[in-house]
């Protein structure tokens, strides 16, 4: 049985950093970031990558079929059974698509959706800090103040519905993401390890 943990959070919440540290420390846990997987496809220079780039550079969501294919292939090809996916779902449409998929999949259990919660001000400071610290060639096309507000709105618009959906299923776990990295990672790791 594959055990799936979804990690959601505003841009700049630190969700990808948190999840990759946890996977790095635990051989039985693997982590995929939807943003990283999509950026890898863009970097490959494929035709699909060019299509994806058109959405990412504007801070827009890539279409449902692309993101669903991305996460399904990550789950199916995961080398271990405990899987963290950060950056999904980002819309009610994505949430429902995964929920329907999971009803037909006996081998995958959604254990929890973990929300890394930060205020808009903290998210903005972190994103602008990341943009200022990026090494030449490693800048993200979407880490700018102009795109930040669009990305934030895209994140917050469906959030209440996503929270309600998973709360009703008793699957929502909220972690305060406004602390130092260490206590956030420790809390998330402890939660994940006690549920696998
Ligand atoms: P992130 O690295 O999580 O901030 O994601 C960067 C960008 O990748 C987003 O602004 C979207 O353009 C795209 N993206 C990431 N996850 C998703 C998703 N679940 N659905 C659609 N687009 C996504």
Short mmCIF file of C-alpha atoms and ligand atoms in Angstrom, two decimals:
data_model
loop_
_atom_site.label_atom_id
_atom_site.label_comp_id
_atom_site.label_asym_id
_atom_site.label_seq_id
_atom_site.Cartn_x
_atom_site.Cartn_y
_atom_site.Cartn_z
CA UNK A 1 0.00 0.00 0.00
CA UNK A 2 1.38 3.40 -0.97
CA UNK A 3 0.84 6.12 1.63
CA UNK A 4 0.40 9.59 0.25
CA UNK A 5 0.84 12.90 2.06
CA UNK A 6 -0.08 16.08 0.18
CA UNK A 7 1.63 19.29 1.27
CA UNK A 8 0.07 22.62 0.42
CA UNK A 9 1.18 26.14 1.25
CA UNK A 10 1.48 29.62 -0.20
CA UNK A 11 4.42 30.44 -2.45
CA UNK A 12 7.25 31.04 0.02
CA UNK A 13 5.70 28.87 2.75
CA UNK A 14 8.77 26.63 2.62
CA UNK A 15 6.76 23.48 1.81
CA UNK A 16 9.28 22.16 -0.74
CA UNK A 17 12.26 22.76 1.54
CA UNK A 18 10.52 21.09 4.50
CA UNK A 19 9.49 18.02 2.51
CA UNK A 20 12.86 17.55 0.83
CA UNK A 21 14.70 17.69 4.17
CA UNK A 22 12.37 15.01 5.59
CA UNK A 23 12.77 12.75 2.55
CA UNK A 24 16.55 13.29 2.65
CA UNK A 25 16.66 12.01 6.23
CA UNK A 26 14.39 9.01 5.78
CA UNK A 27 15.12 6.26 3.28
CA UNK A 28 11.53 5.06 3.31
CA UNK A 29 10.10 8.45 2.32
CA UNK A 30 10.26 10.03 -1.13
CA UNK A 31 9.33 13.59 -2.02
CA UNK A 32 8.11 15.18 -5.23
CA UNK A 33 7.39 18.86 -5.76
CA UNK A 34 4.90 19.57 -8.54
CA UNK A 35 6.69 22.86 -9.30
CA UNK A 36 10.08 21.11 -9.53
CA UNK A 37 8.71 18.31 -11.74
CA UNK A 38 7.14 20.87 -14.06
CA UNK A 39 10.35 22.95 -14.15
CA UNK A 40 12.32 19.79 -15.02
CA UNK A 41 10.03 19.24 -17.99
CA UNK A 42 10.58 22.87 -19.03
CA UNK A 43 14.38 22.44 -18.70
CA UNK A 44 14.27 19.33 -20.91
CA UNK A 45 13.27 21.63 -23.78
CA UNK A 46 10.43 19.28 -24.84
CA UNK A 47 7.33 20.52 -26.58
CA UNK A 48 5.34 19.78 -23.41
CA UNK A 49 7.93 21.78 -21.46
CA UNK A 50 7.40 24.78 -23.72
CA UNK A 51 3.65 24.60 -23.13
CA UNK A 52 4.21 24.35 -19.36
CA UNK A 53 6.59 27.31 -19.39
CA UNK A 54 3.85 29.52 -20.82
CA UNK A 55 1.84 28.95 -17.63
CA UNK A 56 4.62 28.95 -15.03
CA UNK A 57 6.23 32.19 -16.16
CA UNK A 58 2.90 33.97 -15.68
CA UNK A 59 2.27 32.31 -12.32
CA UNK A 60 -0.77 30.53 -13.79
CA UNK A 61 -1.76 26.93 -13.08
CA UNK A 62 -0.88 24.39 -15.76
CA UNK A 63 -3.95 22.57 -17.18
CA UNK A 64 -5.51 19.70 -15.22
CA UNK A 65 -4.50 16.90 -17.61
CA UNK A 66 -0.82 17.88 -17.44
CA UNK A 67 -0.66 18.08 -13.66
CA UNK A 68 -2.66 14.87 -13.17
CA UNK A 69 -0.30 12.97 -15.52
CA UNK A 70 2.64 14.46 -13.62
CA UNK A 71 1.51 13.35 -10.19
CA UNK A 72 0.22 9.94 -11.30
CA UNK A 73 3.49 9.03 -12.91
CA UNK A 74 5.37 10.23 -9.80
CA UNK A 75 3.19 8.08 -7.51
CA UNK A 76 3.35 5.01 -9.77
CA UNK A 77 7.13 5.23 -10.22
CA UNK A 78 7.91 6.05 -6.57
CA UNK A 79 10.71 3.74 -5.36
CA UNK A 80 9.31 3.56 -1.79
CA UNK A 81 5.80 3.43 -0.36
CA UNK A 82 5.67 6.70 1.59
CA UNK A 83 5.22 9.61 -0.76
CA UNK A 84 5.16 13.35 -0.08
CA UNK A 85 3.81 15.52 -2.88
CA UNK A 86 3.99 19.23 -2.39
CA UNK A 87 2.08 21.71 -4.50
CA UNK A 88 -1.06 19.65 -5.02
CA UNK A 89 -3.99 20.24 -5.04
CA UNK A 90 -4.03 23.86 -6.08
CA UNK A 91 -7.67 24.01 -7.17
CA UNK A 92 -10.96 22.33 -6.27
CA UNK A 93 -10.89 20.74 -9.71
CA UNK A 94 -7.54 19.09 -8.90
CA UNK A 95 -8.77 18.04 -5.46
CA UNK A 96 -11.85 16.33 -6.89
CA UNK A 97 -9.89 14.70 -9.73
CA UNK A 98 -7.50 13.10 -7.23
CA UNK A 99 -10.33 12.11 -4.90
CA UNK A 100 -12.08 10.29 -7.76
CA UNK A 101 -8.86 8.64 -8.79
CA UNK A 102 -8.22 7.41 -5.25
CA UNK A 103 -11.65 5.77 -5.01
CA UNK A 104 -10.63 3.46 -7.86
CA UNK A 105 -7.10 2.83 -6.53
CA UNK A 106 -6.83 0.24 -3.77
CA UNK A 107 -3.07 0.55 -3.59
CA UNK A 108 -2.86 4.26 -2.71
CA UNK A 109 -4.10 5.76 0.57
CA UNK A 110 -4.23 9.51 1.14
CA UNK A 111 -3.06 9.75 4.76
CA UNK A 112 -3.21 13.52 5.19
CA UNK A 113 -3.12 16.89 3.51
CA UNK A 114 -0.64 19.04 5.39
CA UNK A 115 -1.10 22.80 5.14
CA UNK A 116 2.01 24.85 5.89
CA UNK A 117 0.38 28.09 7.00
CA UNK A 118 2.06 31.48 6.61
CA UNK A 119 0.67 35.01 6.30
CA UNK A 120 0.86 36.86 2.99
CA UNK A 121 3.51 39.21 4.44
CA UNK A 122 5.80 36.36 5.45
CA UNK A 123 5.30 34.66 2.07
CA UNK A 124 6.14 37.89 0.23
CA UNK A 125 9.29 38.57 2.27
CA UNK A 126 10.52 35.04 1.67
CA UNK A 127 9.84 35.10 -2.09
CA UNK A 128 11.55 38.45 -2.54
CA UNK A 129 14.46 37.24 -0.39
CA UNK A 130 14.74 34.12 -2.56
CA UNK A 131 14.76 36.26 -5.71
CA UNK A 132 17.53 38.47 -4.29
CA UNK A 133 19.64 35.47 -3.19
CA UNK A 134 19.28 33.40 -6.40
CA UNK A 135 22.57 32.56 -8.14
CA UNK A 136 22.91 33.67 -11.77
CA UNK A 137 21.18 31.09 -13.95
CA UNK A 138 19.07 29.80 -11.05
CA UNK A 139 16.55 32.62 -10.91
CA UNK A 140 12.91 31.58 -11.07
CA UNK A 141 10.89 33.34 -13.73
CA UNK A 142 7.97 33.62 -11.29
CA UNK A 143 9.79 34.99 -8.20
CA UNK A 144 8.97 38.63 -8.80
CA UNK A 145 6.66 40.98 -6.96
CA UNK A 146 4.40 41.31 -10.02
CA UNK A 147 3.83 37.57 -10.32
CA UNK A 148 3.78 37.06 -6.52
CA UNK A 149 0.34 38.63 -6.04
CA UNK A 150 -1.13 36.53 -8.88
CA UNK A 151 0.34 33.36 -7.41
CA UNK A 152 -0.90 34.28 -3.94
CA UNK A 153 -4.43 34.89 -5.23
CA UNK A 154 -4.41 31.59 -7.13
CA UNK A 155 -3.36 29.89 -3.90
CA UNK A 156 -5.88 31.58 -1.59
CA UNK A 157 -8.97 31.58 -3.85
CA UNK A 158 -9.75 27.83 -3.53
CA UNK A 159 -8.14 27.43 -0.10
CA UNK A 160 -11.29 27.59 2.06
CA UNK A 161 -12.97 24.92 -0.07
CA UNK A 162 -9.88 22.71 0.03
CA UNK A 163 -9.62 23.10 3.82
CA UNK A 164 -13.30 22.28 4.26
CA UNK A 165 -13.14 19.23 2.00
CA UNK A 166 -10.21 17.64 3.83
CA UNK A 167 -11.42 18.73 7.27
CA UNK A 168 -14.69 16.85 6.66
CA UNK A 169 -12.70 13.77 5.77
CA UNK A 170 -10.56 14.30 8.88
CA UNK A 171 -7.50 14.58 6.65
CA UNK A 172 -6.33 18.17 7.19
CA UNK A 173 -3.25 18.88 9.30
CA UNK A 174 -2.17 22.49 9.76
CA UNK A 175 1.43 23.36 10.60
CA UNK A 176 2.55 26.87 11.56
CA UNK A 177 5.08 27.76 8.86
CA UNK A 178 6.10 31.09 10.34
CA UNK A 179 8.75 29.63 12.62
CA UNK A 180 12.38 28.73 11.99
CA UNK A 181 12.94 25.87 9.59
CA UNK A 182 13.99 23.38 12.27
CA UNK A 183 10.83 23.25 14.42
CA UNK A 184 8.63 23.20 11.31
CA UNK A 185 10.52 20.25 9.83
CA UNK A 186 10.57 18.48 13.21
CA UNK A 187 6.79 18.77 13.62
CA UNK A 188 6.07 17.68 10.06
CA UNK A 189 8.51 14.76 10.25
CA UNK A 190 7.09 13.56 13.55
CA UNK A 191 3.55 13.70 12.14
CA UNK A 192 4.50 11.82 8.96
CA UNK A 193 6.54 9.17 10.74
CA UNK A 194 3.80 8.51 13.25
CA UNK A 195 1.34 7.94 10.40
CA UNK A 196 3.30 5.53 8.19
P1 LIG B 1 5.82 26.09 -6.97
O1 LIG B 1 7.25 25.68 -7.20
O2 LIG B 1 5.07 25.10 -6.11
O3 LIG B 1 5.68 27.50 -6.48
O4 LIG B 1 5.10 26.03 -8.41
C1 LIG B 1 5.55 26.85 -9.45
C2 LIG B 1 4.53 26.91 -10.59
O5 LIG B 1 4.33 25.59 -11.14
C3 LIG B 1 3.14 27.37 -10.20
O6 LIG B 1 3.03 28.78 -10.12
C4 LIG B 1 2.32 26.80 -11.37
O7 LIG B 1 2.54 27.54 -12.56
C5 LIG B 1 2.97 25.44 -11.56
N1 LIG B 1 2.34 24.42 -10.70
C6 LIG B 1 2.87 23.83 -9.58
N2 LIG B 1 1.98 22.97 -9.02
C7 LIG B 1 0.88 23.02 -9.79
C8 LIG B 1 -0.39 22.38 -9.72
N3 LIG B 1 -0.73 21.51 -8.75
N4 LIG B 1 -1.30 22.66 -10.69
C9 LIG B 1 -1.02 23.51 -11.70
N5 LIG B 1 0.15 24.18 -11.81
C10 LIG B 1 1.10 23.93 -10.88
#
